Amino acid sequence: MKRLLLISLIICTFNNNVNGQGRPVDDYSGLTFGAEWSYVGTVHGNMRYNYFDPDGYRVNRREVMNGYWSNAEAFLHIGYNFNKHWNLSMYAGVTGIADLHNAVPISLRATYLFGKDALSDRWLAFVDIGTGVSIKSEPQEIWTGKLGGGYRLSLSRDTKLDLIAAIRLTCTHPQIIDGNDIITLEWTNRNTAWVESFSLGMSLTF
């Protein structure tokens, strides 16, 4: 946290646009880019498996994930401000999904910024939908969605720090383990999990 704030202060110090000299007060940058870091807490999940065990029997079972799991996620993002209120960005990075596996998600996020002054601190809300791939011995596709909001701190004309919170729903495909045996995809008919999480983080945008 201290390192991130120090980097932000250095950027503000050397940013030629901090004072906005020679630019109208209502100006704003079209292209945006930056990085985001978040803590992820998983609170619930439902899993369904259908596979053939090592003895050749078909197994169909359901499991409920009851507990609490802590993960982290980090993203790079690039986007465009269509006006003072709307931004559309692409996010790519790495995240953890409970104790199942890590994943590399890619998503599109639409953000609405409240208030009339693009150079002032203001509230925001966003929706994020994407796909990606799981990180495991046999990778599979994932789907993820977020709904969130937060508060934007205007560090300078072109440098913003967002404090954000969101709820996340992820559809993934866990590795099936039957006793001491790992079931490969060749013997798997279904391995689907819906995982519910929340996230708290910050995003630095230029």
JSON list of C-alpha atoms in Angstrom, two decimals:
[
{"chain": "A", "resi": 1, "resn": "MET", "atom": "CA", "xyz": [0.00, 0.00, 0.00]},
{"chain": "A", "resi": 2, "resn": "LYS", "atom": "CA", "xyz": [2.76, 2.48, 0.94]},
{"chain": "A", "resi": 3, "resn": "ARG", "atom": "CA", "xyz": [4.70, 1.60, -2.20]},
{"chain": "A", "resi": 4, "resn": "LEU", "atom": "CA", "xyz": [1.64, 2.18, -4.39]},
{"chain": "A", "resi": 5, "resn": "LEU", "atom": "CA", "xyz": [0.95, 5.58, -2.79]},
{"chain": "A", "resi": 6, "resn": "LEU", "atom": "CA", "xyz": [4.61, 6.55, -3.22]},
{"chain": "A", "resi": 7, "resn": "ILE", "atom": "CA", "xyz": [4.49, 5.62, -6.91]},
{"chain": "A", "resi": 8, "resn": "SER", "atom": "CA", "xyz": [1.31, 7.66, -7.33]},
{"chain": "A", "resi": 9, "resn": "LEU", "atom": "CA", "xyz": [2.91, 10.70, -5.71]},
{"chain": "A", "resi": 10, "resn": "ILE", "atom": "CA", "xyz": [5.98, 10.40, -7.94]},
{"chain": "A", "resi": 11, "resn": "ILE", "atom": "CA", "xyz": [3.76, 10.20, -11.02]},
{"chain": "A", "resi": 12, "resn": "CYS", "atom": "CA", "xyz": [1.85, 13.28, -9.92]},
{"chain": "A", "resi": 13, "resn": "THR", "atom": "CA", "xyz": [5.07, 15.18, -9.27]},
{"chain": "A", "resi": 14, "resn": "PHE", "atom": "CA", "xyz": [6.49, 14.56, -12.72]},
{"chain": "A", "resi": 15, "resn": "ASN", "atom": "CA", "xyz": [3.23, 14.63, -14.68]},
{"chain": "A", "resi": 16, "resn": "ASN", "atom": "CA", "xyz": [3.31, 17.65, -16.96]},
{"chain": "A", "resi": 17, "resn": "ASN", "atom": "CA", "xyz": [-0.46, 17.86, -16.89]},
{"chain": "A", "resi": 18, "resn": "VAL", "atom": "CA", "xyz": [-0.91, 18.25, -13.14]},
{"chain": "A", "resi": 19, "resn": "ASN", "atom": "CA", "xyz": [-1.43, 21.99, -13.39]},
{"chain": "A", "resi": 20, "resn": "GLY", "atom": "CA", "xyz": [-3.34, 21.71, -16.66]},
{"chain": "A", "resi": 21, "resn": "GLN", "atom": "CA", "xyz": [-1.54, 24.68, -18.18]},
{"chain": "A", "resi": 22, "resn": "GLY", "atom": "CA", "xyz": [-2.74, 25.51, -21.66]},
{"chain": "A", "resi": 23, "resn": "ARG", "atom": "CA", "xyz": [-5.64, 23.04, -21.52]},
{"chain": "A", "resi": 24, "resn": "PRO", "atom": "CA", "xyz": [-9.34, 23.80, -20.95]},
{"chain": "A", "resi": 25, "resn": "VAL", "atom": "CA", "xyz": [-10.73, 22.81, -17.57]},
{"chain": "A", "resi": 26, "resn": "ASP", "atom": "CA", "xyz": [-13.25, 20.40, -19.08]},
{"chain": "A", "resi": 27, "resn": "ASP", "atom": "CA", "xyz": [-10.63, 18.47, -21.08]},
{"chain": "A", "resi": 28, "resn": "TYR", "atom": "CA", "xyz": [-10.13, 14.74, -20.46]},
{"chain": "A", "resi": 29, "resn": "SER", "atom": "CA", "xyz": [-8.02, 11.96, -21.95]},
{"chain": "A", "resi": 30, "resn": "GLY", "atom": "CA", "xyz": [-9.69, 9.57, -24.42]},
{"chain": "A", "resi": 31, "resn": "LEU", "atom": "CA", "xyz": [-7.29, 6.61, -24.14]},
{"chain": "A", "resi": 32, "resn": "THR", "atom": "CA", "xyz": [-6.77, 5.12, -20.67]},
{"chain": "A", "resi": 33, "resn": "PHE", "atom": "CA", "xyz": [-4.51, 2.42, -19.26]},
{"chain": "A", "resi": 34, "resn": "GLY", "atom": "CA", "xyz": [-3.37, 1.21, -15.87]},
{"chain": "A", "resi": 35, "resn": "ALA", "atom": "CA", "xyz": [-3.25, -1.60, -13.32]},
{"chain": "A", "resi": 36, "resn": "GLU", "atom": "CA", "xyz": [-5.59, -3.03, -10.69]},
{"chain": "A", "resi": 37, "resn": "TRP", "atom": "CA", "xyz": [-5.02, -5.09, -7.52]},
{"chain": "A", "resi": 38, "resn": "SER", "atom": "CA", "xyz": [-7.72, -6.73, -5.38]},
{"chain": "A", "resi": 39, "resn": "TYR", "atom": "CA", "xyz": [-8.30, -9.03, -2.44]},
{"chain": "A", "resi": 40, "resn": "VAL", "atom": "CA", "xyz": [-10.86, -11.76, -3.22]},
{"chain": "A", "resi": 41, "resn": "GLY", "atom": "CA", "xyz": [-12.95, -13.54, -0.61]},
{"chain": "A", "resi": 42, "resn": "THR", "atom": "CA", "xyz": [-14.93, -16.60, -1.68]},
{"chain": "A", "resi": 43, "resn": "VAL", "atom": "CA", "xyz": [-17.97, -17.41, 0.45]},
{"chain": "A", "resi": 44, "resn": "HIS", "atom": "CA", "xyz": [-19.91, -20.09, -1.43]},
{"chain": "A", "resi": 45, "resn": "GLY", "atom": "CA", "xyz": [-19.93, -22.45, -4.39]},
{"chain": "A", "resi": 46, "resn": "ASN", "atom": "CA", "xyz": [-21.86, -25.27, -6.02]},
{"chain": "A", "resi": 47, "resn": "MET", "atom": "CA", "xyz": [-20.15, -28.07, -7.94]},
{"chain": "A", "resi": 48, "resn": "ARG", "atom": "CA", "xyz": [-21.48, -30.87, -10.09]},
{"chain": "A", "resi": 49, "resn": "TYR", "atom": "CA", "xyz": [-19.43, -33.83, -11.35]},
{"chain": "A", "resi": 50, "resn": "ASN", "atom": "CA", "xyz": [-20.23, -36.64, -13.79]},
{"chain": "A", "resi": 51, "resn": "TYR", "atom": "CA", "xyz": [-17.35, -38.98, -14.69]},
{"chain": "A", "resi": 52, "resn": "PHE", "atom": "CA", "xyz": [-16.09, -42.55, -14.92]},
{"chain": "A", "resi": 53, "resn": "ASP", "atom": "CA", "xyz": [-14.03, -43.68, -11.94]},
{"chain": "A", "resi": 54, "resn": "PRO", "atom": "CA", "xyz": [-10.91, -45.91, -12.28]},
{"chain": "A", "resi": 55, "resn": "ASP", "atom": "CA", "xyz": [-13.10, -49.03, -11.97]},
{"chain": "A", "resi": 56, "resn": "GLY", "atom": "CA", "xyz": [-15.25, -47.97, -14.93]},
{"chain": "A", "resi": 57, "resn": "TYR", "atom": "CA", "xyz": [-18.34, -46.94, -12.95]},
{"chain": "A", "resi": 58, "resn": "ARG", "atom": "CA", "xyz": [-20.19, -43.74, -13.84]},
{"chain": "A", "resi": 59, "resn": "VAL", "atom": "CA", "xyz": [-20.27, -41.32, -10.90]},
{"chain": "A", "resi": 60, "resn": "ASN", "atom": "CA", "xyz": [-22.69, -38.40, -10.60]},
{"chain": "A", "resi": 61, "resn": "ARG", "atom": "CA", "xyz": [-22.36, -36.19, -7.55]},
{"chain": "A", "resi": 62, "resn": "ARG", "atom": "CA", "xyz": [-22.99, -32.68, -6.29]},
{"chain": "A", "resi": 63, "resn": "GLU", "atom": "CA", "xyz": [-20.99, -30.74, -3.71]},
{"chain": "A", "resi": 64, "resn": "VAL", "atom": "CA", "xyz": [-21.54, -27.48, -1.88]},
{"chain": "A", "resi": 65, "resn": "MET", "atom": "CA", "xyz": [-18.55, -25.32, -0.97]},
{"chain": "A", "resi": 66, "resn": "ASN", "atom": "CA", "xyz": [-19.12, -24.06, 2.57]},
{"chain": "A", "resi": 67, "resn": "GLY", "atom": "CA", "xyz": [-16.30, -22.06, 4.07]},
{"chain": "A", "resi": 68, "resn": "TYR", "atom": "CA", "xyz": [-14.15, -19.07, 3.33]},
{"chain": "A", "resi": 69, "resn": "TRP", "atom": "CA", "xyz": [-11.18, -18.77, 0.97]},
{"chain": "A", "resi": 70, "resn": "SER", "atom": "CA", "xyz": [-8.83, -15.84, 0.44]},
{"chain": "A", "resi": 71, "resn": "ASN", "atom": "CA", "xyz": [-7.23, -15.07, -2.91]},
{"chain": "A", "resi": 72, "resn": "ALA", "atom": "CA", "xyz": [-5.75, -12.14, -4.80]},
{"chain": "A", "resi": 73, "resn": "GLU", "atom": "CA", "xyz": [-6.02, -10.88, -8.35]},
{"chain": "A", "resi": 74, "resn": "ALA", "atom": "CA", "xyz": [-4.05, -8.43, -10.49]},
{"chain": "A", "resi": 75, "resn": "PHE", "atom": "CA", "xyz": [-4.91, -6.93, -13.87]},
{"chain": "A", "resi": 76, "resn": "LEU", "atom": "CA", "xyz": [-3.60, -4.61, -16.55]},
{"chain": "A", "resi": 77, "resn": "HIS", "atom": "CA", "xyz": [-6.24, -2.62, -18.40]},
{"chain": "A", "resi": 78, "resn": "ILE", "atom": "CA", "xyz": [-6.58, -0.43, -21.46]},
{"chain": "A", "resi": 79, "resn": "GLY", "atom": "CA", "xyz": [-9.68, 1.45, -22.52]},
{"chain": "A", "resi": 80, "resn": "TYR", "atom": "CA", "xyz": [-11.33, 4.57, -23.83]},
{"chain": "A", "resi": 81, "resn": "ASN", "atom": "CA", "xyz": [-13.32, 7.43, -22.29]},
{"chain": "A", "resi": 82, "resn": "PHE", "atom": "CA", "xyz": [-16.26, 8.08, -24.61]},
{"chain": "A", "resi": 83, "resn": "ASN", "atom": "CA", "xyz": [-17.17, 11.17, -22.58]},
{"chain": "A", "resi": 84, "resn": "LYS", "atom": "CA", "xyz": [-16.92, 12.44, -19.00]},
{"chain": "A", "resi": 85, "resn": "HIS", "atom": "CA", "xyz": [-19.14, 9.62, -17.71]},
{"chain": "A", "resi": 86, "resn": "TRP", "atom": "CA", "xyz": [-18.52, 6.42, -19.71]},
{"chain": "A", "resi": 87, "resn": "ASN", "atom": "CA", "xyz": [-15.39, 4.30, -20.06]},
{"chain": "A", "resi": 88, "resn": "LEU", "atom": "CA", "xyz": [-15.04, 0.92, -21.76]},
{"chain": "A", "resi": 89, "resn": "SER", "atom": "CA", "xyz": [-11.89, -1.07, -20.96]},
{"chain": "A", "resi": 90, "resn": "MET", "atom": "CA", "xyz": [-10.37, -4.49, -21.53]},
{"chain": "A", "resi": 91, "resn": "TYR", "atom": "CA", "xyz": [-8.86, -6.21, -18.49]},
{"chain": "A", "resi": 92, "resn": "ALA", "atom": "CA", "xyz": [-6.38, -9.10, -18.49]},
{"chain": "A", "resi": 93, "resn": "GLY", "atom": "CA", "xyz": [-4.50, -10.67, -15.59]},
{"chain": "A", "resi": 94, "resn": "VAL", "atom": "CA", "xyz": [-4.45, -13.51, -13.09]},
{"chain": "A", "resi": 95, "resn": "THR", "atom": "CA", "xyz": [-6.82, -14.46, -10.27]},
{"chain": "A", "resi": 96, "resn": "GLY", "atom": "CA", "xyz": [-7.40, -17.19, -7.72]},
{"chain": "A", "resi": 97, "resn": "ILE", "atom": "CA", "xyz": [-10.67, -19.14, -7.49]},
{"chain": "A", "resi": 98, "resn": "ALA", "atom": "CA", "xyz": [-11.11, -20.40, -3.93]},
{"chain": "A", "resi": 99, "resn": "ASP", "atom": "CA", "xyz": [-8.94, -23.51, -3.39]},
{"chain": "A", "resi": 100, "resn": "LEU", "atom": "CA", "xyz": [-9.77, -24.91, -6.85]},
{"chain": "A", "resi": 101, "resn": "HIS", "atom": "CA", "xyz": [-7.13, -23.33, -9.10]},
{"chain": "A", "resi": 102, "resn": "ASN", "atom": "CA", "xyz": [-5.82, -20.05, -10.49]},
{"chain": "A", "resi": 103, "resn": "ALA", "atom": "CA", "xyz": [-7.02, -18.59, -13.78]},
{"chain": "A", "resi": 104, "resn": "VAL", "atom": "CA", "xyz": [-6.16, -16.05, -16.46]},
{"chain": "A", "resi": 105, "resn": "PRO", "atom": "CA", "xyz": [-9.31, -13.98, -17.17]},
{"chain": "A", "resi": 106, "resn": "ILE", "atom": "CA", "xyz": [-9.89, -11.48, -19.98]},
{"chain": "A", "resi": 107, "resn": "SER", "atom": "CA", "xyz": [-12.92, -9.22, -19.69]},
{"chain": "A", "resi": 108, "resn": "LEU", "atom": "CA", "xyz": [-14.65, -6.05, -20.85]},
{"chain": "A", "resi": 109, "resn": "ARG", "atom": "CA", "xyz": [-15.69, -3.52, -18.22]},
{"chain": "A", "resi": 110, "resn": "ALA", "atom": "CA", "xyz": [-18.15, -0.66, -18.69]},
{"chain": "A", "resi": 111, "resn": "THR", "atom": "CA", "xyz": [-17.73, 2.04, -16.04]},
{"chain": "A", "resi": 112, "resn": "TYR", "atom": "CA", "xyz": [-20.06, 4.94, -15.29]},
{"chain": "A", "resi": 113, "resn": "LEU", "atom": "CA", "xyz": [-18.62, 7.95, -13.47]},
{"chain": "A", "resi": 114, "resn": "PHE", "atom": "CA", "xyz": [-21.01, 10.19, -11.58]},
{"chain": "A", "resi": 115, "resn": "GLY", "atom": "CA", "xyz": [-20.68, 13.96, -11.34]},
{"chain": "A", "resi": 116, "resn": "LYS", "atom": "CA", "xyz": [-20.14, 16.64, -13.97]},
{"chain": "A", "resi": 117, "resn": "ASP", "atom": "CA", "xyz": [-16.50, 17.49, -13.30]},
{"chain": "A", "resi": 118, "resn": "ALA", "atom": "CA", "xyz": [-14.10, 14.95, -14.84]},
{"chain": "A", "resi": 119, "resn": "LEU", "atom": "CA", "xyz": [-11.21, 16.45, -12.88]},
{"chain": "A", "resi": 120, "resn": "SER", "atom": "CA", "xyz": [-12.77, 16.05, -9.42]},
{"chain": "A", "resi": 121, "resn": "ASP", "atom": "CA", "xyz": [-13.13, 13.12, -7.02]},
{"chain": "A", "resi": 122, "resn": "ARG", "atom": "CA", "xyz": [-16.35, 11.21, -7.78]},
{"chain": "A", "resi": 123, "resn": "TRP", "atom": "CA", "xyz": [-18.29, 7.98, -7.38]},
{"chain": "A", "resi": 124, "resn": "LEU", "atom": "CA", "xyz": [-18.35, 5.21, -9.99]},
{"chain": "A", "resi": 125, "resn": "ALA", "atom": "CA", "xyz": [-20.19, 1.99, -10.84]},
{"chain": "A", "resi": 126, "resn": "PHE", "atom": "CA", "xyz": [-19.22, -0.80, -13.23]},
{"chain": "A", "resi": 127, "resn": "VAL", "atom": "CA", "xyz": [-20.20, -4.11, -14.78]},
{"chain": "A", "resi": 128, "resn": "ASP", "atom": "CA", "xyz": [-17.54, -6.56, -15.96]},
{"chain": "A", "resi": 129, "resn": "ILE", "atom": "CA", "xyz": [-18.08, -9.67, -18.13]},
{"chain": "A", "resi": 130, "resn": "GLY", "atom": "CA", "xyz": [-15.41, -11.96, -19.50]},
{"chain": "A", "resi": 131, "resn": "THR", "atom": "CA", "xyz": [-13.91, -15.34, -20.15]},
{"chain": "A", "resi": 132, "resn": "GLY", "atom": "CA", "xyz": [-10.49, -16.92, -19.69]},
{"chain": "A", "resi": 133, "resn": "VAL", "atom": "CA", "xyz": [-8.64, -20.14, -19.02]},
{"chain": "A", "resi": 134, "resn": "SER", "atom": "CA", "xyz": [-7.95, -22.09, -15.83]},
{"chain": "A", "resi": 135, "resn": "ILE", "atom": "CA", "xyz": [-4.39, -22.83, -14.73]},
{"chain": "A", "resi": 136, "resn": "LYS", "atom": "CA", "xyz": [-4.21, -26.59, -14.08]},
{"chain": "A", "resi": 137, "resn": "SER", "atom": "CA", "xyz": [-2.89, -29.76, -15.69]},
{"chain": "A", "resi": 138, "resn": "GLU", "atom": "CA", "xyz": [-5.71, -29.77, -18.25]},
{"chain": "A", "resi": 139, "resn": "PRO", "atom": "CA", "xyz": [-6.80, -26.13, -18.76]},
{"chain": "A", "resi": 140, "resn": "GLN", "atom": "CA", "xyz": [-10.46, -25.36, -19.46]},
{"chain": "A", "resi": 141, "resn": "GLU", "atom": "CA", "xyz": [-12.44, -22.25, -20.23]},
{"chain": "A", "resi": 142, "resn": "ILE", "atom": "CA", "xyz": [-13.95, -20.12, -17.45]},
{"chain": "A", "resi": 143, "resn": "TRP", "atom": "CA", "xyz": [-16.62, -17.42, -17.41]},
{"chain": "A", "resi": 144, "resn": "THR", "atom": "CA", "xyz": [-16.76, -14.56, -14.96]},
{"chain": "A", "resi": 145, "resn": "GLY", "atom": "CA", "xyz": [-18.91, -11.54, -14.18]},
{"chain": "A", "resi": 146, "resn": "LYS", "atom": "CA", "xyz": [-18.60, -8.65, -11.74]},
{"chain": "A", "resi": 147, "resn": "LEU", "atom": "CA", "xyz": [-20.89, -5.92, -10.48]},
{"chain": "A", "resi": 148, "resn": "GLY", "atom": "CA", "xyz": [-19.30, -3.21, -8.42]},
{"chain": "A", "resi": 149, "resn": "GLY", "atom": "CA", "xyz": [-18.65, 0.39, -7.58]},
{"chain": "A", "resi": 150, "resn": "GLY", "atom": "CA", "xyz": [-16.28, 2.67, -5.77]},
{"chain": "A", "resi": 151, "resn": "TYR", "atom": "CA", "xyz": [-14.79, 6.13, -5.40]},
{"chain": "A", "resi": 152, "resn": "ARG", "atom": "CA", "xyz": [-12.32, 7.81, -7.76]},
{"chain": "A", "resi": 153, "resn": "LEU", "atom": "CA", "xyz": [-9.58, 10.03, -6.34]},
{"chain": "A", "resi": 154, "resn": "SER", "atom": "CA", "xyz": [-8.31, 12.52, -8.90]},
{"chain": "A", "resi": 155, "resn": "LEU", "atom": "CA", "xyz": [-4.56, 12.63, -8.25]},
{"chain": "A", "resi": 156, "resn": "SER", "atom": "CA", "xyz": [-3.98, 14.85, -11.30]},
{"chain": "A", "resi": 157, "resn": "ARG", "atom": "CA", "xyz": [-5.65, 15.71, -14.58]},
{"chain": "A", "resi": 158, "resn": "ASP", "atom": "CA", "xyz": [-4.61, 12.37, -16.11]},
{"chain": "A", "resi": 159, "resn": "THR", "atom": "CA", "xyz": [-3.91, 10.17, -13.06]},
{"chain": "A", "resi": 160, "resn": "LYS", "atom": "CA", "xyz": [-6.75, 8.59, -11.07]},
{"chain": "A", "resi": 161, "resn": "LEU", "atom": "CA", "xyz": [-6.86, 6.15, -8.14]},
{"chain": "A", "resi": 162, "resn": "ASP", "atom": "CA", "xyz": [-10.06, 4.12, -7.78]},
{"chain": "A", "resi": 163, "resn": "LEU", "atom": "CA", "xyz": [-11.02, 2.43, -4.51]},
{"chain": "A", "resi": 164, "resn": "ILE", "atom": "CA", "xyz": [-13.42, -0.33, -5.55]},
{"chain": "A", "resi": 165, "resn": "ALA", "atom": "CA", "xyz": [-15.60, -3.16, -4.24]},
{"chain": "A", "resi": 166, "resn": "ALA", "atom": "CA", "xyz": [-17.44, -5.80, -6.26]},
{"chain": "A", "resi": 167, "resn": "ILE", "atom": "CA", "xyz": [-19.31, -9.08, -6.15]},
{"chain": "A", "resi": 168, "resn": "ARG", "atom": "CA", "xyz": [-18.08, -11.79, -8.53]},
{"chain": "A", "resi": 169, "resn": "LEU", "atom": "CA", "xyz": [-19.68, -14.89, -10.01]},
{"chain": "A", "resi": 170, "resn": "THR", "atom": "CA", "xyz": [-17.39, -17.39, -11.73]},
{"chain": "A", "resi": 171, "resn": "CYS", "atom": "CA", "xyz": [-18.22, -20.51, -13.71]},
{"chain": "A", "resi": 172, "resn": "THR", "atom": "CA", "xyz": [-15.23, -22.83, -13.83]},
{"chain": "A", "resi": 173, "resn": "HIS", "atom": "CA", "xyz": [-14.26, -26.48, -14.21]},
{"chain": "A", "resi": 174, "resn": "PRO", "atom": "CA", "xyz": [-12.38, -27.94, -11.21]},
{"chain": "A", "resi": 175, "resn": "GLN", "atom": "CA", "xyz": [-10.06, -30.90, -11.34]},
{"chain": "A", "resi": 176, "resn": "ILE", "atom": "CA", "xyz": [-11.87, -34.10, -10.28]},
{"chain": "A", "resi": 177, "resn": "ILE", "atom": "CA", "xyz": [-10.11, -36.23, -7.67]},
{"chain": "A", "resi": 178, "resn": "ASP", "atom": "CA", "xyz": [-11.59, -39.62, -6.82]},
{"chain": "A", "resi": 179, "resn": "GLY", "atom": "CA", "xyz": [-9.80, -40.98, -3.76]},
{"chain": "A", "resi": 180, "resn": "ASN", "atom": "CA", "xyz": [-6.13, -40.77, -4.76]},
{"chain": "A", "resi": 181, "resn": "ASP", "atom": "CA", "xyz": [-6.87, -40.74, -8.49]},
{"chain": "A", "resi": 182, "resn": "ILE", "atom": "CA", "xyz": [-7.02, -37.68, -10.73]},
{"chain": "A", "resi": 183, "resn": "ILE", "atom": "CA", "xyz": [-9.77, -38.04, -13.33]},
{"chain": "A", "resi": 184, "resn": "THR", "atom": "CA", "xyz": [-8.66, -36.79, -16.74]},
{"chain": "A", "resi": 185, "resn": "LEU", "atom": "CA", "xyz": [-10.95, -34.94, -19.16]},
{"chain": "A", "resi": 186, "resn": "GLU", "atom": "CA", "xyz": [-11.08, -38.08, -21.29]},
{"chain": "A", "resi": 187, "resn": "TRP", "atom": "CA", "xyz": [-13.17, -39.74, -18.54]},
{"chain": "A", "resi": 188, "resn": "THR", "atom": "CA", "xyz": [-15.08, -36.59, -17.55]},
{"chain": "A", "resi": 189, "resn": "ASN", "atom": "CA", "xyz": [-18.58, -35.78, -18.75]},
{"chain": "A", "resi": 190, "resn": "ARG", "atom": "CA", "xyz": [-19.13, -32.78, -16.49]},
{"chain": "A", "resi": 191, "resn": "ASN", "atom": "CA", "xyz": [-17.09, -30.82, -13.93]},
{"chain": "A", "resi": 192, "resn": "THR", "atom": "CA", "xyz": [-18.84, -27.51, -13.42]},
{"chain": "A", "resi": 193, "resn": "ALA", "atom": "CA", "xyz": [-18.62, -25.14, -10.46]},
{"chain": "A", "resi": 194, "resn": "TRP", "atom": "CA", "xyz": [-20.37, -21.82, -9.79]},
{"chain": "A", "resi": 195, "resn": "VAL", "atom": "CA", "xyz": [-18.32, -19.81, -7.30]},
{"chain": "A", "resi": 196, "resn": "GLU", "atom": "CA", "xyz": [-19.52, -16.66, -5.50]},
{"chain": "A", "resi": 197, "resn": "SER", "atom": "CA", "xyz": [-16.98, -14.12, -4.24]},
{"chain": "A", "resi": 198, "resn": "PHE", "atom": "CA", "xyz": [-16.46, -10.49, -3.33]},
{"chain": "A", "resi": 199, "resn": "SER", "atom": "CA", "xyz": [-13.44, -8.29, -3.97]},
{"chain": "A", "resi": 200, "resn": "LEU", "atom": "CA", "xyz": [-11.88, -5.16, -2.44]},
{"chain": "A", "resi": 201, "resn": "GLY", "atom": "CA", "xyz": [-9.14, -3.35, -4.29]},
{"chain": "A", "resi": 202, "resn": "MET", "atom": "CA", "xyz": [-7.69, -0.33, -6.00]},
{"chain": "A", "resi": 203, "resn": "SER", "atom": "CA", "xyz": [-7.04, 0.63, -9.59]},
{"chain": "A", "resi": 204, "resn": "LEU", "atom": "CA", "xyz": [-4.55, 3.15, -10.93]},
{"chain": "A", "resi": 205, "resn": "THR", "atom": "CA", "xyz": [-5.57, 4.75, -14.23]},
{"chain": "A", "resi": 206, "resn": "PHE", "atom": "CA", "xyz": [-3.66, 7.12, -16.49]}
]
